[in-house]
Amino acid sequence: MRLPHLRASLPTYHSEPATNTTTDHGALIDGVLIVLGFIRSSLRRALIQQDFEPVQAVDEGSDIAGRRGLGTEAPEDVSAGEFLEYVARGPCEVREKIRNDTFRTLATDRGFKERVREDMLVRLLDAFVWRNHDRQESHHLGFTYVQGMNVLAAPFLYTMPSELEAFFCFAKFIEESCPLYVQPTLEGVHRGLKLLDRCLKIVDPDLFAHLRSKNLSAEIYAFPSILTLCACTPPLDQVLQLWDFLLAFGVHLNVLCVIAQLLLMREEVMTSSRYDLRFNPRLTRSC
């Protein structure tokens, strides 16, 4: 199926010269809505001539709808005894890997460092590994600690009133909202990166072609942003606003958030060398 070429209908984006390495996540959300509308329009025109079997509407009481607002309050099955049991077990089998990441989690955010100590992150991640060590036989997907989970845990510890609530919200989020993102192969992340390339090619074929001419795929420049749902891109207070949006409408929309970020800095990207793009702090982040 060939999508219609609607490049002329896409709004023109003008980017200002970068004066810092932060991102305006409010502008990202506006950009996402524009990109989403454009993709929806493109697909509607492309699919209007196709024949499909009717599908049932999503029930507002369904599991998908029930995930909305996941980070705003603790799940009902919070058990202090369960959490304390995991903590009492001490270091999990991947403690060294956890410690290699936790010390640099949002390292430049002073407010985060003042509120969330490294030992809190280590405790939560240790407990998560122990929780899923006990549940492996009853779950189709197994979980352990993988790269990026330290950053995904950070907003929960920063916003929730206790480590207990942060732990159970984080566990529910990982296990139900983005389970493939944290498999050992990072399957969900790689799928998201492929989807990003496909969406960008539809939304802005010129920008997509420019990036490809520099041998830059989403796997290279967008890996940290997809892996962490943009949580690695400061400032944290705006990350939390972005996550409110993602938790309400679906974490998969993070792909469009990254595209919106690219469009906001389109002029800079189009005039940059391959070296600049690979190491541009507004585009590539470490976790």
PDB file of C-alpha atoms in Angstrom:
ATOM      1  CA  MET A   1       0.000   0.000   0.000  1.00  0.00           C
ATOM      2  CA  ARG A   2       1.381   3.371  -1.021  1.00  0.00           C
ATOM      3  CA  LEU A   3       0.660   6.341   1.216  1.00  0.00           C
ATOM      4  CA  PRO A   4      -0.272   9.608  -0.513  1.00  0.00           C
ATOM      5  CA  HIS A   5       2.386  12.288  -0.563  1.00  0.00           C
ATOM      6  CA  LEU A   6       1.063  15.084   1.653  1.00  0.00           C
ATOM      7  CA  ARG A   7       4.302  16.867   2.481  1.00  0.00           C
ATOM      8  CA  ALA A   8       2.852  20.209   1.392  1.00  0.00           C
ATOM      9  CA  SER A   9       0.232  20.036   4.134  1.00  0.00           C
ATOM     10  CA  LEU A  10       2.776  19.603   6.930  1.00  0.00           C
ATOM     11  CA  PRO A  11       3.367  22.812   8.956  1.00  0.00           C
ATOM     12  CA  THR A  12       6.757  24.454   8.651  1.00  0.00           C
ATOM     13  CA  TYR A  13       8.884  24.316  11.805  1.00  0.00           C
ATOM     14  CA  HIS A  14      11.455  26.921  12.723  1.00  0.00           C
ATOM     15  CA  SER A  15      14.026  26.098  15.356  1.00  0.00           C
ATOM     16  CA  GLU A  16      15.947  28.599  17.424  1.00  0.00           C
ATOM     17  CA  PRO A  17      19.701  28.232  17.969  1.00  0.00           C
ATOM     18  CA  ALA A  18      20.349  25.978  20.942  1.00  0.00           C
ATOM     19  CA  THR A  19      21.405  27.864  24.061  1.00  0.00           C
ATOM     20  CA  ASN A  20      21.127  24.922  26.448  1.00  0.00           C
ATOM     21  CA  THR A  21      20.557  21.186  26.427  1.00  0.00           C
ATOM     22  CA  THR A  22      17.010  21.128  27.807  1.00  0.00           C
ATOM     23  CA  THR A  23      13.875  20.389  25.854  1.00  0.00           C
ATOM     24  CA  ASP A  24      10.491  22.158  26.033  1.00  0.00           C
ATOM     25  CA  HIS A  25       8.280  19.123  26.583  1.00  0.00           C
ATOM     26  CA  GLY A  26       5.133  21.247  26.370  1.00  0.00           C
ATOM     27  CA  ALA A  27       6.113  22.104  22.816  1.00  0.00           C
ATOM     28  CA  LEU A  28       6.757  18.404  22.225  1.00  0.00           C
ATOM     29  CA  ILE A  29       3.175  17.573  23.180  1.00  0.00           C
ATOM     30  CA  ASP A  30       1.876  20.261  20.810  1.00  0.00           C
ATOM     31  CA  GLY A  31       4.126  18.820  18.129  1.00  0.00           C
ATOM     32  CA  VAL A  32       2.884  15.300  18.842  1.00  0.00           C
ATOM     33  CA  LEU A  33      -0.718  16.366  18.335  1.00  0.00           C
ATOM     34  CA  ILE A  34       0.213  17.952  15.006  1.00  0.00           C
ATOM     35  CA  VAL A  35       2.179  14.894  13.899  1.00  0.00           C
ATOM     36  CA  LEU A  36      -0.576  12.545  15.049  1.00  0.00           C
ATOM     37  CA  GLY A  37      -3.168  14.536  13.131  1.00  0.00           C
ATOM     38  CA  PHE A  38      -1.011  14.468  10.019  1.00  0.00           C
ATOM     39  CA  ILE A  39      -0.382  10.716  10.212  1.00  0.00           C
ATOM     40  CA  ARG A  40      -4.062  10.069  10.892  1.00  0.00           C
ATOM     41  CA  SER A  41      -5.019  12.174   7.870  1.00  0.00           C
ATOM     42  CA  SER A  42      -2.474  10.366   5.683  1.00  0.00           C
ATOM     43  CA  LEU A  43      -3.656   6.938   6.790  1.00  0.00           C
ATOM     44  CA  ARG A  44      -7.318   7.867   6.420  1.00  0.00           C
ATOM     45  CA  ARG A  45      -6.759   8.910   2.819  1.00  0.00           C
ATOM     46  CA  ALA A  46      -4.690   5.824   2.101  1.00  0.00           C
ATOM     47  CA  LEU A  47      -7.111   3.379   3.718  1.00  0.00           C
ATOM     48  CA  ILE A  48     -10.370   4.827   2.489  1.00  0.00           C
ATOM     49  CA  GLN A  49     -10.274   2.561  -0.548  1.00  0.00           C
ATOM     50  CA  GLN A  50      -9.367  -0.543   1.447  1.00  0.00           C
ATOM     51  CA  ASP A  51     -11.836  -3.174   2.680  1.00  0.00           C
ATOM     52  CA  PHE A  52     -11.508  -4.308   6.291  1.00  0.00           C
ATOM     53  CA  GLU A  53     -13.496  -6.438   8.672  1.00  0.00           C
ATOM     54  CA  PRO A  54     -15.281  -4.329  11.301  1.00  0.00           C
ATOM     55  CA  VAL A  55     -13.585  -4.243  14.683  1.00  0.00           C
ATOM     56  CA  GLN A  56     -15.015  -3.740  18.133  1.00  0.00           C
ATOM     57  CA  ALA A  57     -14.447  -0.446  19.902  1.00  0.00           C
ATOM     58  CA  VAL A  58     -12.201  -0.497  22.949  1.00  0.00           C
ATOM     59  CA  ASP A  59     -14.256  -0.839  26.104  1.00  0.00           C
ATOM     60  CA  GLU A  60     -13.524   2.001  28.503  1.00  0.00           C
ATOM     61  CA  GLY A  61     -13.415  -0.585  31.274  1.00  0.00           C
ATOM     62  CA  SER A  62     -10.841  -2.677  29.451  1.00  0.00           C
ATOM     63  CA  ASP A  63      -7.309  -3.345  30.616  1.00  0.00           C
ATOM     64  CA  ILE A  64      -5.923  -0.706  28.240  1.00  0.00           C
ATOM     65  CA  ALA A  65      -8.261   1.971  29.515  1.00  0.00           C
ATOM     66  CA  GLY A  66      -7.585   0.859  33.081  1.00  0.00           C
ATOM     67  CA  ARG A  67      -3.927   1.723  32.758  1.00  0.00           C
ATOM     68  CA  ARG A  68      -4.669   5.424  32.493  1.00  0.00           C
ATOM     69  CA  GLY A  69      -3.540   7.453  35.456  1.00  0.00           C
ATOM     70  CA  LEU A  70      -1.175   4.655  36.456  1.00  0.00           C
ATOM     71  CA  GLY A  71       1.359   6.984  38.000  1.00  0.00           C
ATOM     72  CA  THR A  72      -1.064   9.194  39.909  1.00  0.00           C
ATOM     73  CA  GLU A  73      -1.925   6.813  42.733  1.00  0.00           C
ATOM     74  CA  ALA A  74      -0.675   3.557  44.152  1.00  0.00           C
ATOM     75  CA  PRO A  75      -2.286   0.338  42.878  1.00  0.00           C
ATOM     76  CA  GLU A  76      -4.778  -1.386  45.142  1.00  0.00           C
ATOM     77  CA  ASP A  77      -2.591  -4.442  45.779  1.00  0.00           C
ATOM     78  CA  VAL A  78       0.122  -2.549  47.675  1.00  0.00           C
ATOM     79  CA  SER A  79       1.608  -4.706  50.418  1.00  0.00           C
ATOM     80  CA  ALA A  80       4.164  -3.246  52.793  1.00  0.00           C
ATOM     81  CA  GLY A  81       5.051  -6.733  53.998  1.00  0.00           C
ATOM     82  CA  GLU A  82       5.773  -7.927  50.472  1.00  0.00           C
ATOM     83  CA  PHE A  83       8.027  -4.964  49.718  1.00  0.00           C
ATOM     84  CA  LEU A  84       9.896  -5.291  53.023  1.00  0.00           C
ATOM     85  CA  GLU A  85      10.437  -8.990  52.359  1.00  0.00           C
ATOM     86  CA  TYR A  86      12.104  -8.198  49.035  1.00  0.00           C
ATOM     87  CA  VAL A  87      14.271  -5.511  50.646  1.00  0.00           C
ATOM     88  CA  ALA A  88      15.275  -7.876  53.458  1.00  0.00           C
ATOM     89  CA  ARG A  89      16.714 -10.320  50.943  1.00  0.00           C
ATOM     90  CA  GLY A  90      19.472  -7.843  50.176  1.00  0.00           C
ATOM     91  CA  PRO A  91      21.333  -7.570  46.873  1.00  0.00           C
ATOM     92  CA  CYS A  92      19.802  -9.374  43.915  1.00  0.00           C
ATOM     93  CA  GLU A  93      21.850 -11.342  41.394  1.00  0.00           C
ATOM     94  CA  VAL A  94      22.317  -8.303  39.133  1.00  0.00           C
ATOM     95  CA  ARG A  95      23.137  -5.789  41.899  1.00  0.00           C
ATOM     96  CA  GLU A  96      26.484  -4.888  40.306  1.00  0.00           C
ATOM     97  CA  LYS A  97      24.772  -4.052  37.030  1.00  0.00           C
ATOM     98  CA  ILE A  98      22.237  -1.920  38.884  1.00  0.00           C
ATOM     99  CA  ARG A  99      24.941  -0.013  40.760  1.00  0.00           C
ATOM    100  CA  ASN A 100      26.792   0.643  37.517  1.00  0.00           C
ATOM    101  CA  ASP A 101      23.754   2.650  36.351  1.00  0.00           C
ATOM    102  CA  THR A 102      22.132   4.180  39.424  1.00  0.00           C
ATOM    103  CA  PHE A 103      24.936   6.567  40.350  1.00  0.00           C
ATOM    104  CA  ARG A 104      24.513   8.446  37.059  1.00  0.00           C
ATOM    105  CA  THR A 105      20.709   8.535  36.972  1.00  0.00           C
ATOM    106  CA  LEU A 106      19.621  12.094  36.093  1.00  0.00           C
ATOM    107  CA  ALA A 107      23.011  13.166  37.428  1.00  0.00           C
ATOM    108  CA  THR A 108      22.665  16.802  36.318  1.00  0.00           C
ATOM    109  CA  ASP A 109      19.276  17.366  37.981  1.00  0.00           C
ATOM    110  CA  ARG A 110      19.953  18.877  41.401  1.00  0.00           C
ATOM    111  CA  GLY A 111      16.315  18.705  42.500  1.00  0.00           C
ATOM    112  CA  PHE A 112      16.166  15.001  41.748  1.00  0.00           C
ATOM    113  CA  LYS A 113      19.439  14.310  43.545  1.00  0.00           C
ATOM    114  CA  GLU A 114      18.204  16.183  46.621  1.00  0.00           C
ATOM    115  CA  ARG A 115      14.975  14.191  46.787  1.00  0.00           C
ATOM    116  CA  VAL A 116      16.017  10.737  45.539  1.00  0.00           C
ATOM    117  CA  ARG A 117      19.160   9.135  46.935  1.00  0.00           C
ATOM    118  CA  GLU A 118      21.001   6.413  45.059  1.00  0.00           C
ATOM    119  CA  ASP A 119      20.234   3.843  47.761  1.00  0.00           C
ATOM    120  CA  MET A 120      16.504   4.398  47.152  1.00  0.00           C
ATOM    121  CA  LEU A 121      16.930   3.562  43.476  1.00  0.00           C
ATOM    122  CA  VAL A 122      19.025   0.498  44.280  1.00  0.00           C
ATOM    123  CA  ARG A 123      16.456  -0.750  46.815  1.00  0.00           C
ATOM    124  CA  LEU A 124      13.556  -0.346  44.405  1.00  0.00           C
ATOM    125  CA  LEU A 125      15.360  -2.083  41.529  1.00  0.00           C
ATOM    126  CA  ASP A 126      16.631  -4.893  43.769  1.00  0.00           C
ATOM    127  CA  ALA A 127      13.085  -5.449  45.026  1.00  0.00           C
ATOM    128  CA  PHE A 128      11.727  -5.481  41.476  1.00  0.00           C
ATOM    129  CA  VAL A 129      14.181  -8.206  40.465  1.00  0.00           C
ATOM    130  CA  TRP A 130      13.277 -10.280  43.537  1.00  0.00           C
ATOM    131  CA  ARG A 131       9.547  -9.796  42.866  1.00  0.00           C
ATOM    132  CA  ASN A 132       9.856 -11.209  39.382  1.00  0.00           C
ATOM    133  CA  HIS A 133      12.257 -13.928  40.459  1.00  0.00           C
ATOM    134  CA  ASP A 134       9.367 -15.288  42.536  1.00  0.00           C
ATOM    135  CA  ARG A 135       6.790 -14.803  39.764  1.00  0.00           C
ATOM    136  CA  GLN A 136       8.635 -16.251  36.764  1.00  0.00           C
ATOM    137  CA  GLU A 137       6.702 -19.518  36.650  1.00  0.00           C
ATOM    138  CA  SER A 138       3.305 -17.783  36.662  1.00  0.00           C
ATOM    139  CA  HIS A 139       4.101 -15.136  34.035  1.00  0.00           C
ATOM    140  CA  HIS A 140       4.588 -15.504  30.307  1.00  0.00           C
ATOM    141  CA  LEU A 141       7.247 -12.797  30.283  1.00  0.00           C
ATOM    142  CA  GLY A 142      10.130 -12.783  32.721  1.00  0.00           C
ATOM    143  CA  PHE A 143      11.674  -9.587  34.067  1.00  0.00           C
ATOM    144  CA  THR A 144      15.034  -8.676  35.459  1.00  0.00           C
ATOM    145  CA  TYR A 145      17.085  -5.489  35.478  1.00  0.00           C
ATOM    146  CA  VAL A 146      18.025  -4.102  32.051  1.00  0.00           C
ATOM    147  CA  GLN A 147      19.597  -0.876  30.845  1.00  0.00           C
ATOM    148  CA  GLY A 148      17.319   2.137  31.208  1.00  0.00           C
ATOM    149  CA  MET A 149      15.190   0.843  34.074  1.00  0.00           C
ATOM    150  CA  ASN A 150      17.040   3.136  36.460  1.00  0.00           C
ATOM    151  CA  VAL A 151      15.784   6.145  34.489  1.00  0.00           C
ATOM    152  CA  LEU A 152      12.257   4.727  34.189  1.00  0.00           C
ATOM    153  CA  ALA A 153      12.154   4.280  37.971  1.00  0.00           C
ATOM    154  CA  ALA A 154      13.337   7.826  38.677  1.00  0.00           C
ATOM    155  CA  PRO A 155      10.019   9.676  38.106  1.00  0.00           C
ATOM    156  CA  PHE A 156       8.168   7.280  40.420  1.00  0.00           C
ATOM    157  CA  LEU A 157      10.588   7.799  43.308  1.00  0.00           C
ATOM    158  CA  TYR A 158      10.578  11.542  42.659  1.00  0.00           C
ATOM    159  CA  THR A 159       6.790  11.959  42.694  1.00  0.00           C
ATOM    160  CA  MET A 160       5.378   9.247  44.970  1.00  0.00           C
ATOM    161  CA  PRO A 161       5.152   9.936  48.720  1.00  0.00           C
ATOM    162  CA  SER A 162       6.942   6.730  49.726  1.00  0.00           C
ATOM    163  CA  GLU A 163       9.317   4.093  48.374  1.00  0.00           C
ATOM    164  CA  LEU A 164       6.572   1.514  48.914  1.00  0.00           C
ATOM    165  CA  GLU A 165       4.134   3.271  46.592  1.00  0.00           C
ATOM    166  CA  ALA A 166       6.862   4.091  44.082  1.00  0.00           C
ATOM    167  CA  PHE A 167       7.838   0.419  43.937  1.00  0.00           C
ATOM    168  CA  PHE A 168       4.364  -0.936  43.238  1.00  0.00           C
ATOM    169  CA  CYS A 169       3.533   1.810  40.723  1.00  0.00           C
ATOM    170  CA  PHE A 170       6.821   1.188  38.931  1.00  0.00           C
ATOM    171  CA  ALA A 171       6.266  -2.586  38.912  1.00  0.00           C
ATOM    172  CA  LYS A 172       2.730  -2.232  37.539  1.00  0.00           C
ATOM    173  CA  PHE A 173       3.932   0.227  34.913  1.00  0.00           C
ATOM    174  CA  ILE A 174       6.765  -2.011  33.714  1.00  0.00           C
ATOM    175  CA  GLU A 175       4.820  -5.268  33.778  1.00  0.00           C
ATOM    176  CA  GLU A 176       1.647  -3.964  32.129  1.00  0.00           C
ATOM    177  CA  SER A 177       2.424  -0.841  30.101  1.00  0.00           C
ATOM    178  CA  CYS A 178       5.801  -1.538  28.500  1.00  0.00           C
ATOM    179  CA  PRO A 179       6.848  -5.154  29.205  1.00  0.00           C
ATOM    180  CA  LEU A 180       8.641  -5.661  25.884  1.00  0.00           C
ATOM    181  CA  TYR A 181      10.753  -2.553  26.474  1.00  0.00           C
ATOM    182  CA  VAL A 182      12.551  -4.230  29.355  1.00  0.00           C
ATOM    183  CA  GLN A 183      13.125  -7.728  28.027  1.00  0.00           C
ATOM    184  CA  PRO A 184      16.810  -8.729  27.821  1.00  0.00           C
ATOM    185  CA  THR A 185      16.741  -8.168  24.040  1.00  0.00           C
ATOM    186  CA  LEU A 186      14.952  -4.793  24.432  1.00  0.00           C
ATOM    187  CA  GLU A 187      12.513  -6.052  21.804  1.00  0.00           C
ATOM    188  CA  GLY A 188       9.972  -3.298  22.403  1.00  0.00           C
ATOM    189  CA  VAL A 189      12.617  -0.585  22.127  1.00  0.00           C
ATOM    190  CA  HIS A 190      13.857  -1.872  18.774  1.00  0.00           C
ATOM    191  CA  ARG A 191      10.284  -2.120  17.498  1.00  0.00           C
ATOM    192  CA  GLY A 192       9.690   1.457  18.590  1.00  0.00           C
ATOM    193  CA  LEU A 193      12.806   2.631  16.766  1.00  0.00           C
ATOM    194  CA  LYS A 194      11.686   0.927  13.554  1.00  0.00           C
ATOM    195  CA  LEU A 195       8.265   2.528  13.944  1.00  0.00           C
ATOM    196  CA  LEU A 196       9.910   5.918  14.450  1.00  0.00           C
ATOM    197  CA  ASP A 197      11.776   5.577  11.145  1.00  0.00           C
ATOM    198  CA  ARG A 198       8.571   4.608   9.341  1.00  0.00           C
ATOM    199  CA  CYS A 199       6.544   7.461  10.846  1.00  0.00           C
ATOM    200  CA  LEU A 200       9.248  10.051  10.157  1.00  0.00           C
ATOM    201  CA  LYS A 201       9.398   8.918   6.522  1.00  0.00           C
ATOM    202  CA  ILE A 202       5.655   9.651   6.243  1.00  0.00           C
ATOM    203  CA  VAL A 203       5.667  12.927   8.168  1.00  0.00           C
ATOM    204  CA  ASP A 204       8.830  14.502   6.755  1.00  0.00           C
ATOM    205  CA  PRO A 205      10.406  12.507   3.906  1.00  0.00           C
ATOM    206  CA  ASP A 206      13.040  15.197   3.313  1.00  0.00           C
ATOM    207  CA  LEU A 207      14.263  15.084   6.904  1.00  0.00           C
ATOM    208  CA  PHE A 208      14.176  11.286   6.866  1.00  0.00           C
ATOM    209  CA  ALA A 209      16.217  11.189   3.647  1.00  0.00           C
ATOM    210  CA  HIS A 210      18.736  13.669   5.073  1.00  0.00           C
ATOM    211  CA  LEU A 211      19.272  11.564   8.177  1.00  0.00           C
ATOM    212  CA  ARG A 212      19.640   8.414   6.108  1.00  0.00           C
ATOM    213  CA  SER A 213      22.144  10.148   3.824  1.00  0.00           C
ATOM    214  CA  LYS A 214      24.283  10.611   6.942  1.00  0.00           C
ATOM    215  CA  ASN A 215      23.790   6.926   7.845  1.00  0.00           C
ATOM    216  CA  LEU A 216      21.666   7.967  10.805  1.00  0.00           C
ATOM    217  CA  SER A 217      18.749   5.722  11.669  1.00  0.00           C
ATOM    218  CA  ALA A 218      16.580   5.996  14.762  1.00  0.00           C
ATOM    219  CA  GLU A 219      18.641   3.162  16.290  1.00  0.00           C
ATOM    220  CA  ILE A 220      21.572   5.589  16.441  1.00  0.00           C
ATOM    221  CA  TYR A 221      20.087   8.942  17.435  1.00  0.00           C
ATOM    222  CA  ALA A 222      16.860   8.040  19.249  1.00  0.00           C
ATOM    223  CA  PHE A 223      17.740   4.921  21.247  1.00  0.00           C
ATOM    224  CA  PRO A 224      17.941   6.614  24.691  1.00  0.00           C
ATOM    225  CA  SER A 225      14.733   8.607  24.128  1.00  0.00           C
ATOM    226  CA  ILE A 226      12.748   5.518  23.130  1.00  0.00           C
ATOM    227  CA  LEU A 227      14.341   3.357  25.839  1.00  0.00           C
ATOM    228  CA  THR A 228      13.442   5.782  28.643  1.00  0.00           C
ATOM    229  CA  LEU A 229      10.263   7.361  27.229  1.00  0.00           C
ATOM    230  CA  CYS A 230      12.165  10.662  27.030  1.00  0.00           C
ATOM    231  CA  ALA A 231      12.849  10.619  30.784  1.00  0.00           C
ATOM    232  CA  CYS A 232      16.555  11.060  30.027  1.00  0.00           C
ATOM    233  CA  THR A 233      15.900  14.461  28.427  1.00  0.00           C
ATOM    234  CA  PRO A 234      15.834  17.310  30.986  1.00  0.00           C
ATOM    235  CA  PRO A 235      14.244  19.199  32.617  1.00  0.00           C
ATOM    236  CA  LEU A 236      12.554  16.687  34.918  1.00  0.00           C
ATOM    237  CA  ASP A 237       9.556  18.873  35.773  1.00  0.00           C
ATOM    238  CA  GLN A 238       8.613  18.910  32.092  1.00  0.00           C
ATOM    239  CA  VAL A 239       9.331  15.188  31.754  1.00  0.00           C
ATOM    240  CA  LEU A 240       6.634  14.657  34.391  1.00  0.00           C
ATOM    241  CA  GLN A 241       4.160  16.689  32.320  1.00  0.00           C
ATOM    242  CA  LEU A 242       5.058  14.640  29.257  1.00  0.00           C
ATOM    243  CA  TRP A 243       4.559  11.410  31.213  1.00  0.00           C
ATOM    244  CA  ASP A 244       1.112  12.608  32.323  1.00  0.00           C
ATOM    245  CA  PHE A 245       0.285  12.741  28.618  1.00  0.00           C
ATOM    246  CA  LEU A 246       1.854   9.343  27.870  1.00  0.00           C
ATOM    247  CA  LEU A 247       0.187   7.622  30.827  1.00  0.00           C
ATOM    248  CA  ALA A 248      -3.181   9.051  29.822  1.00  0.00           C
ATOM    249  CA  PHE A 249      -3.063   8.220  26.121  1.00  0.00           C
ATOM    250  CA  GLY A 250      -0.478   5.436  25.791  1.00  0.00           C
ATOM    251  CA  VAL A 251       3.283   5.175  26.113  1.00  0.00           C
ATOM    252  CA  HIS A 252       3.486   4.213  22.432  1.00  0.00           C
ATOM    253  CA  LEU A 253       2.915   7.894  21.620  1.00  0.00           C
ATOM    254  CA  ASN A 254       6.454   8.526  22.835  1.00  0.00           C
ATOM    255  CA  VAL A 255       7.518   7.652  19.268  1.00  0.00           C
ATOM    256  CA  LEU A 256       5.645  10.731  18.071  1.00  0.00           C
ATOM    257  CA  CYS A 257       7.171  12.802  20.881  1.00  0.00           C
ATOM    258  CA  VAL A 258      10.634  12.048  19.518  1.00  0.00           C
ATOM    259  CA  ILE A 259       9.483  12.934  15.998  1.00  0.00           C
ATOM    260  CA  ALA A 260       8.060  16.193  17.337  1.00  0.00           C
ATOM    261  CA  GLN A 261      11.438  16.922  18.924  1.00  0.00           C
ATOM    262  CA  LEU A 262      13.127  16.356  15.568  1.00  0.00           C
ATOM    263  CA  LEU A 263      10.679  18.698  13.842  1.00  0.00           C
ATOM    264  CA  LEU A 264      11.247  21.407  16.445  1.00  0.00           C
ATOM    265  CA  MET A 265      14.981  21.301  15.693  1.00  0.00           C
ATOM    266  CA  ARG A 266      14.572  20.497  11.990  1.00  0.00           C
ATOM    267  CA  GLU A 267      16.608  23.427  10.680  1.00  0.00           C
ATOM    268  CA  GLU A 268      19.504  22.590  12.983  1.00  0.00           C
ATOM    269  CA  VAL A 269      19.392  18.923  11.986  1.00  0.00           C
ATOM    270  CA  MET A 270      19.277  19.675   8.259  1.00  0.00           C
ATOM    271  CA  THR A 271      22.379  21.871   8.459  1.00  0.00           C
ATOM    272  CA  SER A 272      24.449  19.689  10.797  1.00  0.00           C
ATOM    273  CA  SER A 273      27.221  17.301   9.874  1.00  0.00           C
ATOM    274  CA  ARG A 274      26.973  13.612  10.730  1.00  0.00           C
ATOM    275  CA  TYR A 275      29.378  14.093  13.648  1.00  0.00           C
ATOM    276  CA  ASP A 276      27.307  16.894  15.102  1.00  0.00           C
ATOM    277  CA  LEU A 277      24.126  14.858  14.875  1.00  0.00           C
ATOM    278  CA  ARG A 278      25.600  11.786  16.509  1.00  0.00           C
ATOM    279  CA  PHE A 279      26.745  13.793  19.516  1.00  0.00           C
ATOM    280  CA  ASN A 280      24.099  16.529  19.702  1.00  0.00           C
ATOM    281  CA  PRO A 281      23.004  16.589  23.376  1.00  0.00           C
ATOM    282  CA  ARG A 282      19.497  17.697  22.386  1.00  0.00           C
ATOM    283  CA  LEU A 283      19.069  14.629  20.205  1.00  0.00           C
ATOM    284  CA  THR A 284      21.137  11.853  21.756  1.00  0.00           C
ATOM    285  CA  ARG A 285      21.241  11.102  25.470  1.00  0.00           C
ATOM    286  CA  SER A 286      22.980   8.571  27.629  1.00  0.00           C
ATOM    287  CA  CYS A 287      21.113   6.638  30.290  1.00  0.00           C
TER     288      CYS A 287
END
